[in-house]
XYZ file of C-alpha atoms in Angstrom:
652
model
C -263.243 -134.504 28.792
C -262.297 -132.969 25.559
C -266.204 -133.062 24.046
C -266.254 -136.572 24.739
C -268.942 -138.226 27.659
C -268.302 -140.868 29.744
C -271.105 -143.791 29.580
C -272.734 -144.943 32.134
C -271.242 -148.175 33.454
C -274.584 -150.377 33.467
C -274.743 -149.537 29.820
C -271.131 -151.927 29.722
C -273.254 -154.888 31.075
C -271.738 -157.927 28.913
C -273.302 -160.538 27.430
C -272.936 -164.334 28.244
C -270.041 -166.207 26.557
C -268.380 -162.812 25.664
C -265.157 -161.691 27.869
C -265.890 -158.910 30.256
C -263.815 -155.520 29.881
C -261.212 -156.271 32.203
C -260.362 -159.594 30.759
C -262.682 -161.765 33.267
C -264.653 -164.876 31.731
C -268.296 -164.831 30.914
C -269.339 -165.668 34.193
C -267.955 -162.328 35.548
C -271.473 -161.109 33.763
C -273.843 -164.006 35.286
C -277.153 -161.611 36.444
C -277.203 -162.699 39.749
C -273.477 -162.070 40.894
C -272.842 -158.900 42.653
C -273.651 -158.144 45.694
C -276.242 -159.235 48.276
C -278.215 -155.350 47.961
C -277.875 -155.759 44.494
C -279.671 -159.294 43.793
C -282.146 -158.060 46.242
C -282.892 -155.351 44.267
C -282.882 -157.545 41.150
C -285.878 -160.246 43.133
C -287.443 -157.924 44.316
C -288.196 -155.911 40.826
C -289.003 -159.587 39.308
C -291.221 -159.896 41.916
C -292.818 -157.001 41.154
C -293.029 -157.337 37.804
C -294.772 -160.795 37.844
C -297.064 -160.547 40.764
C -298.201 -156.796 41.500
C -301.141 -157.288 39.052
C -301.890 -160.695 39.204
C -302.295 -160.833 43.095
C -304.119 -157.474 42.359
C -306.510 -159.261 40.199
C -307.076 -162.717 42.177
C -307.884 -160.281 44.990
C -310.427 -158.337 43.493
C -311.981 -160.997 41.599
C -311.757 -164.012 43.916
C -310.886 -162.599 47.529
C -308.483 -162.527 49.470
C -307.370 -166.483 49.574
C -306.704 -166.228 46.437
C -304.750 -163.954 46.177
C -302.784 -165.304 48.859
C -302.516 -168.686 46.773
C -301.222 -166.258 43.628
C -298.947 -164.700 45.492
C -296.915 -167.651 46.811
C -296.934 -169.202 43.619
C -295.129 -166.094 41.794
C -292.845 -166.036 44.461
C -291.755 -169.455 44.205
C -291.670 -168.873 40.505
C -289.399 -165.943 40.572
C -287.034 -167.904 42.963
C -286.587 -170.823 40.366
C -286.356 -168.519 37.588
C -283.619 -166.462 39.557
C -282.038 -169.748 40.558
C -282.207 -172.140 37.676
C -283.080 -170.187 34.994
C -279.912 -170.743 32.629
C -281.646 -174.432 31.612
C -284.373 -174.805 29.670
C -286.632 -176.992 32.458
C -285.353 -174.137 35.054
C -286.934 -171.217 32.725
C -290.217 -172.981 31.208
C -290.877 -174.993 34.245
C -292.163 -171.807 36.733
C -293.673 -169.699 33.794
C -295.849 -173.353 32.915
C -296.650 -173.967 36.807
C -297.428 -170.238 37.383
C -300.015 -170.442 34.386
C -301.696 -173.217 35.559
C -302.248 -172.160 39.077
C -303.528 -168.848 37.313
C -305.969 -170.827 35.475
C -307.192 -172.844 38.316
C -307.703 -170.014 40.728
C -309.274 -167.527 38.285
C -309.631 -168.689 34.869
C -307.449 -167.427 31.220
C -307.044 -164.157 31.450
C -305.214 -164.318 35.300
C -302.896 -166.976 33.920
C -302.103 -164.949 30.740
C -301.318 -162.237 33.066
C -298.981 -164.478 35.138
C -297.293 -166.064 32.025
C -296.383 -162.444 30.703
C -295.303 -161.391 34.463
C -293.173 -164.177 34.373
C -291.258 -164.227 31.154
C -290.797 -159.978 31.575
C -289.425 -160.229 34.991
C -287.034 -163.246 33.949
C -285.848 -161.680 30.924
C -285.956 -157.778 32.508
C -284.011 -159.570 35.573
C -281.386 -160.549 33.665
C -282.300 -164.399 32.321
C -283.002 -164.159 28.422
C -284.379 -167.640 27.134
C -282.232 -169.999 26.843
C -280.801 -171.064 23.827
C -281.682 -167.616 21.938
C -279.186 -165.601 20.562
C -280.343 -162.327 22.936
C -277.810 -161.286 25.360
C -278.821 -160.024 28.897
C -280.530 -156.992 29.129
C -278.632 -154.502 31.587
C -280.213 -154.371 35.262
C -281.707 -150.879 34.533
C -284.354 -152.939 32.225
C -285.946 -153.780 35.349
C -286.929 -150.125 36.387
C -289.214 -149.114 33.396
C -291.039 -152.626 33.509
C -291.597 -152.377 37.200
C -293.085 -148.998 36.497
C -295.208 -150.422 34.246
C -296.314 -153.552 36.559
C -297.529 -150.641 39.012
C -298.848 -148.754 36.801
C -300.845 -151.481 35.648
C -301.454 -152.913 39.138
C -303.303 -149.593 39.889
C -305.253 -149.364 36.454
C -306.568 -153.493 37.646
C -308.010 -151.577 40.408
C -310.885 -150.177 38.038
C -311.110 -152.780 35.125
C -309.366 -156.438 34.184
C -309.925 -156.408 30.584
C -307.482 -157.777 28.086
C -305.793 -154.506 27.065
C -303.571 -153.492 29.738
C -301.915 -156.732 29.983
C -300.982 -156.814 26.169
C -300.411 -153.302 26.738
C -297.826 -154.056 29.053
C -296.152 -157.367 27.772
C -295.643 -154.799 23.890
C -294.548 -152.111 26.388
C -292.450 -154.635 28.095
C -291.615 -156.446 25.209
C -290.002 -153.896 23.165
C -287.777 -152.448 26.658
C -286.224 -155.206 27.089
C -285.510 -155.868 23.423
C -284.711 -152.268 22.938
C -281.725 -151.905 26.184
C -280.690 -155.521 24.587
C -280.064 -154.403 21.336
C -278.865 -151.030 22.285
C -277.692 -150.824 26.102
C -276.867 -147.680 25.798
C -279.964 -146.246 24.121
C -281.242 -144.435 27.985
C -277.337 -143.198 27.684
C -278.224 -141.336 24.226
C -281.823 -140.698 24.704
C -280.287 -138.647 27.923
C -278.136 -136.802 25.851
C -280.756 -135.895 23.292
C -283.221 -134.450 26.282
C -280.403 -132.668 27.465
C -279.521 -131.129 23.955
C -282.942 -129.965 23.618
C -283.603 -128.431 27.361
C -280.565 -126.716 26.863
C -281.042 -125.304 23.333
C -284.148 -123.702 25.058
C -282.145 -122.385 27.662
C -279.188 -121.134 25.717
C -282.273 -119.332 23.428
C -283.278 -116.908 26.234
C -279.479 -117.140 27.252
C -278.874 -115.578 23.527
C -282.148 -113.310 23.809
C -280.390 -111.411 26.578
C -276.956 -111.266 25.397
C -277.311 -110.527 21.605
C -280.795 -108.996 21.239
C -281.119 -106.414 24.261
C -277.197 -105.456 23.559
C -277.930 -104.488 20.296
C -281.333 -102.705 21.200
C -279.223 -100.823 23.418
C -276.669 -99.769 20.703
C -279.685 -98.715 18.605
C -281.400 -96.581 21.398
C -278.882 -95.179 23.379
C -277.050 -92.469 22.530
C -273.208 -93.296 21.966
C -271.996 -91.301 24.799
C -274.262 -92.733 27.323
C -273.743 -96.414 26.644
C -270.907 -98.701 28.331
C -267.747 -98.480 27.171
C -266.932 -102.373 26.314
C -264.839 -101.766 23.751
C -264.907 -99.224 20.678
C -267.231 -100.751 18.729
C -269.495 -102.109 21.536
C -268.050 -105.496 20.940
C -265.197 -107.906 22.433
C -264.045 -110.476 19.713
C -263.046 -113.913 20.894
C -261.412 -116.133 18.520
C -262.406 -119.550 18.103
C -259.183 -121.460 16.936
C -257.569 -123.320 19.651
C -260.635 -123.003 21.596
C -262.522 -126.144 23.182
C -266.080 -125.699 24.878
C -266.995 -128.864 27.018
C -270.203 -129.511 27.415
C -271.722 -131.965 29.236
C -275.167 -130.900 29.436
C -275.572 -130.970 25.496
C -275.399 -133.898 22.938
C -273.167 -136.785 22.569
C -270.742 -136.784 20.427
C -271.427 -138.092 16.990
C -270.506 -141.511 17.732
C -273.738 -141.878 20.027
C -276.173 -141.107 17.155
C -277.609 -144.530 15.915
C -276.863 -144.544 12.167
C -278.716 -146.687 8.964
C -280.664 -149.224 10.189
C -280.034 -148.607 14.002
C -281.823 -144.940 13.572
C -284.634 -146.746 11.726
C -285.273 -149.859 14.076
C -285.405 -147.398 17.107
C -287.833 -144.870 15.532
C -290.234 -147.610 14.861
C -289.372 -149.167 18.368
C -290.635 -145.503 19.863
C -293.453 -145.150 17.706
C -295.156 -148.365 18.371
C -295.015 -147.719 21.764
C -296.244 -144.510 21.473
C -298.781 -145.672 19.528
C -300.058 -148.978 21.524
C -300.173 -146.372 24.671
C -302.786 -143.502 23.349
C -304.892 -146.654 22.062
C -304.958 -148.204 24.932
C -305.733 -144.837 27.162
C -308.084 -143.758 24.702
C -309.924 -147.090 24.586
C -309.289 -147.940 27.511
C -313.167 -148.445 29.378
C -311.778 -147.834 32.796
C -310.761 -144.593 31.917
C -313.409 -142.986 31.865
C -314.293 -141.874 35.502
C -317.193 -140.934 37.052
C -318.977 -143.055 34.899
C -320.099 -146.598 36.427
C -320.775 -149.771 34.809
C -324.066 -149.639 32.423
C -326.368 -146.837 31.270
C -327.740 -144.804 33.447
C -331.871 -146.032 32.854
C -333.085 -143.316 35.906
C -335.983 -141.236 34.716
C -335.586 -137.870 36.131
C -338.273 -135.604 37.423
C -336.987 -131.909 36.720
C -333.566 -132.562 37.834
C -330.577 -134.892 35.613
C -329.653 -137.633 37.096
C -326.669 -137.528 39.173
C -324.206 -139.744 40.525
C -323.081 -139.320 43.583
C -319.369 -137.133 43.070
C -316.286 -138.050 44.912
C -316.154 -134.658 46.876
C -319.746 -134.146 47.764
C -321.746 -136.927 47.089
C -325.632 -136.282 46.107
C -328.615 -137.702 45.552
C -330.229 -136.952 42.304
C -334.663 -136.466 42.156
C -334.614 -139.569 39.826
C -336.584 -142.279 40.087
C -334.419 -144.984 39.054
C -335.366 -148.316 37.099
C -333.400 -150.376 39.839
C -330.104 -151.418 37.645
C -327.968 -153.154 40.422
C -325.195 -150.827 38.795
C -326.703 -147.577 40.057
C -323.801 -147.274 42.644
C -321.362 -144.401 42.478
C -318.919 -144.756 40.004
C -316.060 -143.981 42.301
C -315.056 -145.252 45.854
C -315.957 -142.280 47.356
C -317.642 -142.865 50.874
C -321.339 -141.646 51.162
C -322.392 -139.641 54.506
C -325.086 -142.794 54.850
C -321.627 -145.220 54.076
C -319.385 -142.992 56.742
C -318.594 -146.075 59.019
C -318.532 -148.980 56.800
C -314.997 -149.683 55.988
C -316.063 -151.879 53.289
C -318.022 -149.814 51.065
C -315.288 -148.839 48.315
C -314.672 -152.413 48.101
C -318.089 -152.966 47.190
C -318.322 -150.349 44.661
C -315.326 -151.909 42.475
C -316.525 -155.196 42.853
C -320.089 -154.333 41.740
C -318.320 -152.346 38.725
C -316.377 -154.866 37.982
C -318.946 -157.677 37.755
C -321.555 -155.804 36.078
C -319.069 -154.697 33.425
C -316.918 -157.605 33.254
C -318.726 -160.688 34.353
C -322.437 -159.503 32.727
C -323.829 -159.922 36.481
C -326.787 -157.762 36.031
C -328.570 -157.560 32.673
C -330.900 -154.126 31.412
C -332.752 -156.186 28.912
C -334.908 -159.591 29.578
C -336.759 -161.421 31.955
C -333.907 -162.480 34.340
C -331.489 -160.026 34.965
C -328.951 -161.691 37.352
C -326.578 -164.420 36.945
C -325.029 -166.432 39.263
C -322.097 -165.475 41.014
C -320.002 -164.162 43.466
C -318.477 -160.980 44.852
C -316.833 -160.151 47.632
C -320.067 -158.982 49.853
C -322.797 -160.766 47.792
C -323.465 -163.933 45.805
C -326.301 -164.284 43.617
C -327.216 -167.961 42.968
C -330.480 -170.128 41.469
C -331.690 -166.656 40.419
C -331.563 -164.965 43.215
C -329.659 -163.424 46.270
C -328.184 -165.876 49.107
C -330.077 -164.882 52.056
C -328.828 -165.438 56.081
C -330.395 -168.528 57.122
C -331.478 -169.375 61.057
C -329.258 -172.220 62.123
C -330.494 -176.089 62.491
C -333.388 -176.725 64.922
C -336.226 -179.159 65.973
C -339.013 -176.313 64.787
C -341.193 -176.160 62.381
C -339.307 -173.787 59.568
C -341.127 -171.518 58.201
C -340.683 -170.607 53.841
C -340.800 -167.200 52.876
C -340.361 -165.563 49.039
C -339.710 -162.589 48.858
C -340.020 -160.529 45.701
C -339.109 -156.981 45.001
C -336.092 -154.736 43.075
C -333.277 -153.417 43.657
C -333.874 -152.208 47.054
C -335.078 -155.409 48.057
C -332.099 -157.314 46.384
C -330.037 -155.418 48.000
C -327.956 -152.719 46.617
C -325.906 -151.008 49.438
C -325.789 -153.762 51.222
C -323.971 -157.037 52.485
C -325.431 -160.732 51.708
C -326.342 -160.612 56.050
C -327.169 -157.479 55.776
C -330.143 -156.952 53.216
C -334.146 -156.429 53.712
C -334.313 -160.038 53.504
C -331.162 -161.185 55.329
C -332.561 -158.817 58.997
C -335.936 -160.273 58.519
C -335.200 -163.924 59.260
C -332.731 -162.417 61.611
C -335.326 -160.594 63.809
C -337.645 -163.748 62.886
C -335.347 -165.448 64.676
C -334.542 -163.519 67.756
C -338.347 -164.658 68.069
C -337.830 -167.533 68.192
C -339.575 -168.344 64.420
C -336.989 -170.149 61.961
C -337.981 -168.161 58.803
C -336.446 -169.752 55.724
C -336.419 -166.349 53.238
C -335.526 -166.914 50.100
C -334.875 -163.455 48.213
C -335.978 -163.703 44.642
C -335.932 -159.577 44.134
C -334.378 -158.848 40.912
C -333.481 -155.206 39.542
C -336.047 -153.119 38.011
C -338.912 -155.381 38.524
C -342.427 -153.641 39.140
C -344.990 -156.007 40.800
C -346.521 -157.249 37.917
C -342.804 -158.662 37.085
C -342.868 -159.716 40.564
C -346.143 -162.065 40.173
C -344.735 -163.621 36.832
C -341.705 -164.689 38.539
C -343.567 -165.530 41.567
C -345.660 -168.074 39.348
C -343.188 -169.532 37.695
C -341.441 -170.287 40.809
C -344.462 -171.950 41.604
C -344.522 -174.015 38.611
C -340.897 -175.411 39.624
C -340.639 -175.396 43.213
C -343.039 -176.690 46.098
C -344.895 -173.065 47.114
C -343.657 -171.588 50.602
C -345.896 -170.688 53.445
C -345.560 -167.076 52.356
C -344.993 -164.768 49.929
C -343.915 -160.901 50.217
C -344.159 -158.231 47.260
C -342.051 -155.170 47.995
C -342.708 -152.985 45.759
C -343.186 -148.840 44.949
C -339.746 -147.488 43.202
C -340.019 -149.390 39.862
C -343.975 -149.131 39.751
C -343.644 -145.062 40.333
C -341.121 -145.035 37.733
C -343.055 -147.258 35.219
C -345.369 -144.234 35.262
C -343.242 -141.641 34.830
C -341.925 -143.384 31.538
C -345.038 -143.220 29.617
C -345.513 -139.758 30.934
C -342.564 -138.818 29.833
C -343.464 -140.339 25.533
C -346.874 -138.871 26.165
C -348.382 -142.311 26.536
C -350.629 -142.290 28.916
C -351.663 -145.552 30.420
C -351.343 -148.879 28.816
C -352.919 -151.754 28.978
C -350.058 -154.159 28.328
C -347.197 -154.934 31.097
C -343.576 -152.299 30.608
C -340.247 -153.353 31.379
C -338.925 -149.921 32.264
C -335.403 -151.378 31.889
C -335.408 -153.179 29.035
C -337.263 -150.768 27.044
C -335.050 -148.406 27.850
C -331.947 -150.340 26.722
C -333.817 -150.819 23.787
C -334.262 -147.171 23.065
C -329.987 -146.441 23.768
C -328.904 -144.874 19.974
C -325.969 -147.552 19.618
C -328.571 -150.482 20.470
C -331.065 -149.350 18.274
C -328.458 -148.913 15.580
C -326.652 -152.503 16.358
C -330.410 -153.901 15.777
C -330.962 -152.225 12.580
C -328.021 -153.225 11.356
C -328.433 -156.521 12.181
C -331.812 -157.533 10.340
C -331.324 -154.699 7.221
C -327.542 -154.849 6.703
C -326.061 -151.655 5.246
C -328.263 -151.548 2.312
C -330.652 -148.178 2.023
C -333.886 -148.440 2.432
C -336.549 -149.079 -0.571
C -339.289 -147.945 -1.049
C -342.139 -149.280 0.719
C -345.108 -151.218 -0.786
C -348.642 -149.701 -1.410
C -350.208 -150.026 2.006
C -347.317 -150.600 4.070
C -346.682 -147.686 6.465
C -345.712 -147.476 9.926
C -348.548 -145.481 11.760
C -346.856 -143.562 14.660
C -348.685 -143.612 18.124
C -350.556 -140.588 19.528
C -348.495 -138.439 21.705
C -350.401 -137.119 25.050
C -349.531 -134.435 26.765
C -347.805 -134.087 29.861
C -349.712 -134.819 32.887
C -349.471 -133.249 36.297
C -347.448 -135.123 39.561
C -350.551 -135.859 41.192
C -352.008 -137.583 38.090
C -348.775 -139.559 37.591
C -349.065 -140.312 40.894
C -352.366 -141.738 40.625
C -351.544 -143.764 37.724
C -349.094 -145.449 39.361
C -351.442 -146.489 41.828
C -354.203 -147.866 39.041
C -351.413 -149.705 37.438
C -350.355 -151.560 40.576
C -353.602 -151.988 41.772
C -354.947 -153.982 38.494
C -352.147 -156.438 39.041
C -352.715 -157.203 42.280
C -355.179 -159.735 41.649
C -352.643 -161.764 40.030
C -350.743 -162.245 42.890
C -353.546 -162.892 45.094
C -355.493 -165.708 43.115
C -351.981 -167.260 42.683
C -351.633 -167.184 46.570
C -354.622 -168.262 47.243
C -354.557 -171.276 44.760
C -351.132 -172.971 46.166
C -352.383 -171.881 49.531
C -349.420 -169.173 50.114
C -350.090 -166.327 52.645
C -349.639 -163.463 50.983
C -348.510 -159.563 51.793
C -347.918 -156.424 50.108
C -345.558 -153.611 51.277
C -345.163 -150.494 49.604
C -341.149 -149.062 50.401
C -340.042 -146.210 51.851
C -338.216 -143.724 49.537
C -335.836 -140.952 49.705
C -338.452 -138.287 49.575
C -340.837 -140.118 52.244
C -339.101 -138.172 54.836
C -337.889 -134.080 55.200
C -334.595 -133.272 53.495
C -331.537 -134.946 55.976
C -328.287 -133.847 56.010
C -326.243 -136.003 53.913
C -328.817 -136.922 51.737
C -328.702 -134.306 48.766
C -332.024 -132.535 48.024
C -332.511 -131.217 44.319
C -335.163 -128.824 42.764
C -337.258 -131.434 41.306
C -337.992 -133.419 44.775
C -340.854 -130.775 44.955
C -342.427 -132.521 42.222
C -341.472 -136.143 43.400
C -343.257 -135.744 46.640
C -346.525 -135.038 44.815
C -346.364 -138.029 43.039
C -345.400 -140.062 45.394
C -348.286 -138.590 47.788
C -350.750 -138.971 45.554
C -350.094 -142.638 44.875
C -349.554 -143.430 48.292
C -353.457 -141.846 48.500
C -354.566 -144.460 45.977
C -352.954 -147.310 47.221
C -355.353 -150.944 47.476
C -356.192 -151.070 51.748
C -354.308 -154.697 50.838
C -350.705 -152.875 50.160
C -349.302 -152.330 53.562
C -347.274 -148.374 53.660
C -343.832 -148.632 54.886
C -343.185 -144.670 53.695
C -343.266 -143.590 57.532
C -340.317 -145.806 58.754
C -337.612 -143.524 58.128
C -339.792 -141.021 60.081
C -337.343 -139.753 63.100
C -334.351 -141.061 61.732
C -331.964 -138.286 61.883
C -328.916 -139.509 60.214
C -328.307 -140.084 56.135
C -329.807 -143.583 55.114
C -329.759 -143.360 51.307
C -326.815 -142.827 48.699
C -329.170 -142.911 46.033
C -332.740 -144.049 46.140
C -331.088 -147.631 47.945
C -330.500 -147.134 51.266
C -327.966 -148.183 53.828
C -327.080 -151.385 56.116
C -329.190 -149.777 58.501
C -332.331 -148.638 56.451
C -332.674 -152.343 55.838
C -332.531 -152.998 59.502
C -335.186 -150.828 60.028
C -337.286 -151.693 56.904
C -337.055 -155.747 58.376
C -338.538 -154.606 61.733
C -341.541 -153.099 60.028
C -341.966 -156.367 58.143
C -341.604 -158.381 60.441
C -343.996 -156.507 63.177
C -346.535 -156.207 60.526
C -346.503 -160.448 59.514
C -345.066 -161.548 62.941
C -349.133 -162.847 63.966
C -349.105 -164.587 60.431
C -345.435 -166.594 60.982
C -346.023 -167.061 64.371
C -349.045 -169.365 63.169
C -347.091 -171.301 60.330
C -344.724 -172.195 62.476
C -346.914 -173.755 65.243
C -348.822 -175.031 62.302
């Protein structure tokens, strides 16, 4: 070889309108000549490229139809660009029909994607725009940029923000340029690994055969060492000798030079650069985290998320966020045979992050919307509905938190869903109409209550399900030595409030960045007495106080519109003995006596659900929401307790 390496014969690719090596004409070079393994190769990377992460996305976000619809547009796409693309119409056409049908099925940011797909895997696969003076990147482009469109197809799993697919189109962007510009640069790049792995190499090579030979002529007595010559050393000379060596660096040909050198050193760093930003900022990234602050209020114990190995059950008392659902896709013990659950985790991720389904802070905290196991519409949760008959139908609201929205479960499948179900197997068409909303204690519950009243023609009855949010409400002002109050507390939204970063945000926004002055005589800020700490059983009585001074308020608003009303107080993780399954943490102890104690105080009006779980042998709860069946059973107890009460509105 003589120290000279050959290159690589994709690196020879030529460009359009330029004579090929061997003398052939320009279309010798045309992309999609060669043969039939070879332009399958080439589709099926451009297909890759343009439709891993959009299909990816339009599944996720819209289901599968839609991603069925994305799908066959990118492919038909990809055909026309592979086909046709040497004209102008035959390039911008498919990238300007993919867009669109992006942007119908899922909005911007999907037909962004799908534009970027497009042009990469055109220009990657070999058809530069037309009419620009680029030639046609060699057929290896395709690899790294269907790396990336993987890569990026598995990162969509998590998050769908706007930085991975600029990330990828600069990534993409500057490969393609990059091989166009310099088809050979994976050639030298090669060659410069190689130079370095074996200059490591050779370095321990040398260790051993110059440093221990001489430690040996130092220690080692002259007659006892080996005789390779008379001075310990054979002399080679170098003239006339050649060393080939294809494992080391090119030859200095291969070394970019001026500008070249310069152009690909900024070409490396910002992609070097644009990568650890986007990893480092990226807000997937961060796992084992879910969507939203964590606004539990722990007894003893942290909270704790349930971990992808083992997953546990923390002794907190949660505020209700709709986002308190594991962070990963682990499958809980109480989730063991429903194939759906991980899909439900990264859609409730994703819309709580992304979409701003579920709000910590104000008076309605859902939007409308959609995901693939539950839609949320007119403020509330879409509820299974008994089909068209000649009966009376019977209206039901039903108010309550998280647990009675629904968390853990399936729009059929919730508290609300199984009670017009079982309603039904009665015989009684019970119209339920779930207006539960996260973190809402049951003075919430009344306010919303009455201003559905003020809006809508009142029902025939009206459940409050309530216990988590109003035990937890209780546990807050223990917890700032407050005591009791006699003003209503958003647990949630108070909590939000409190986050550093909010706080700071607010500040900022009413005082600027200007220091403080010095306040006028008289104005001071008088900080609140703190209380101490008060036992379980005396935060589990004031739980009780609190809920029982509100209930009024529901019941003279019943009893105005002429609404039936009833009061159920839910069963919780700790109503039961520990369950395998469902973890069990020091501060439980502690838990139980509050949540005894209250359950002691309770009005005779609130109805105690805390026994249902009673028996139950197998793991109901991944948190403090419970499963698919925990609602089943929760329903039956409803429904056996007001069965006497629909039965009569419905022959009414």
């Amino acid at each position: 070889m003589n120290g000279t390496t050959a290159r690589p014969m994709w690196a020879q690719t030529p460009r359009p309108g330029v004579a090929s090596p061997d003398g052939g004409s320009a279309a010798a070079a045309d992309p999609t000549a060669g043969s039939r393994l070879t332009g399958l190769l080439r589709v099926s990377g451009m297909l890759v490229v343009a439709g891993a992460v959009p299909v990816q996305r339009a599944v996720w976000v819209d289901g599968r139809t839609a991603g069925v619809v994305i799908a066959a547009a990118v492919a038909v796409c990809v055909a026309v660009l592979h086909r046709f693309g040497g004209s102008v119409v035959g390039w911008i056409g498919p990238v300007a029909v993919g867009m669109a049908v992006g942007w119908g099925v899922a909005g911007p940011q999907l037909s962004f994607w799908i534009g970027v797909g497009l042009v990469l895997a055109a220009w990657g696969g070999g058809r530069p725009p037309p009419g620009l003076r680029v030639g046609v990147p060699p057929p290896m482009t395709l690899v790294p940029l269907t790396v990336a469109a993987l890569f990026a197809m598995l990162r969509s799993r998590e998050q769908f923000g706007w930085r991975l697919p600029l990330l990828f189109a600069v990534l993409g962007g500057l490969t393609v340029l990059a091989l166009t510009r310099w088809p050979d640069l994976p050639h030298r790049i090669g060659h410069r690994v190689a130079g370095w792995v074996s200059a490591v190499l050779f370095t321990g090579l040398g260790v051993l055969m110059l440093v221990v030979p001489a430690a040996v002529r130092v220690l080692v007595p002259p007659r006892w060492r080996p005789a390779f010559s008379r001075d310990g050393w054979t002399t080679i000379p170098r003239t006339g000798h050649t060393v080939d060596r294809p494992w080391g660096p090119a030859a200095a040909e291969h070394r970019p030079r001026g500008p070249g050198r310069a152009i690909a050193a900024v070409v490396v760093a910002a992609a070097v650069v644009a990568t650890v930003l986007v990893v480092r900022n990226d807000p997937g990234s961060s796992s084992g985290v879910a969507a939203g602050p964590d606004q539990g209020v722990t007894t003893t114990a942290a909270p704790a998320t349930p971990a992808a190995a083992a997953p546990t059950v923390s002794s907190t008392i949660p505020a209700d966020p709709a986002t308190s659902v594991p962070a990963e896709a682990a499958v809980p013990p109480a989730y063991a045979d429903a194939d759906w659950w991980p899909r439900y985790v990264s859609d409730m991720r994703y819309s709580s992050k992304w979409l701003d389904h579920f709000r910590e802070a104000g008076f309605t905290k859902i939007r409308n919307g959609s995901t693939t196991y539950m839609t949320l519409r007119d403020g509330g949760r879409v509820t299974w509905r008994p089909p068209p008959c000649d009966c009376r139908r019977v209206t039901l609201w039903f108010y309550g938190s998280a647990t009675g929205m629904g968390v853990g479960q399936r729009d059929d499948h919730t508290v609300a869903s199984m009670l017009a179900k079982r309603a039904w197997q009665d015989g009684v068409a019970v119209d339920v109409v779930n207006r539960a909303m996260p973190g809402t204690q049951h003075w919430a519950q009344v306010n919303h209550f009455a201003w559905d009243l003020a809006n809508k023609p009142a029902p025939d009855v009206v459940v409050f399900y309530t216990g988590v949010t109003d035990l937890n409400a209780a546990k807050w002002l223990d917890e700032r030595g407050m005591g009791d109050r006699d003003w209503p507390l958003d647990t949630m939204t108070a909590s939000f409030l409190e986050a550093e970063h909010i706080a700071t945000a607010v500040r900022r926004s009413t005082r600027g960045d200007a220091p403080q002055p010095p306040p006028p005589p008289g104005v001071a800020l008088r900080p609140a007495t703190k209380l101490p700490p008060m036992t379980p059983e005396e935060i589990g009585r004031l739980t009780a106080e609190r809920l029982d001074r509100t209930l009024p308020m529901g019941a003279d608003l019943a009893e105005r519109h002429g609404v039936r009303p009833f009061w159920f107080w839910e069963p919780m993780r700790v109503s039961r003995p520990p369950v395998a399954g469902e973890a069990a943490e020091p501060g439980d102890a502690d838990l139980r006596r509050m949540l005894a104690a209250a359950r002691a105080g309770l009005d005779p009006r609130v109805v105690d659900l805390s026994d249902t779980f009673l028996g139950v042998p197998r793991p109901l709860y991944f948190d403090f929401h419970f499963n698919e069946e925990g609602a089943s059973l929760v329903a039956d107890a409803l429904y056996a307790r007001m069965a006497p009460a629909l039965r009569e509105s419905a022959s009414g």
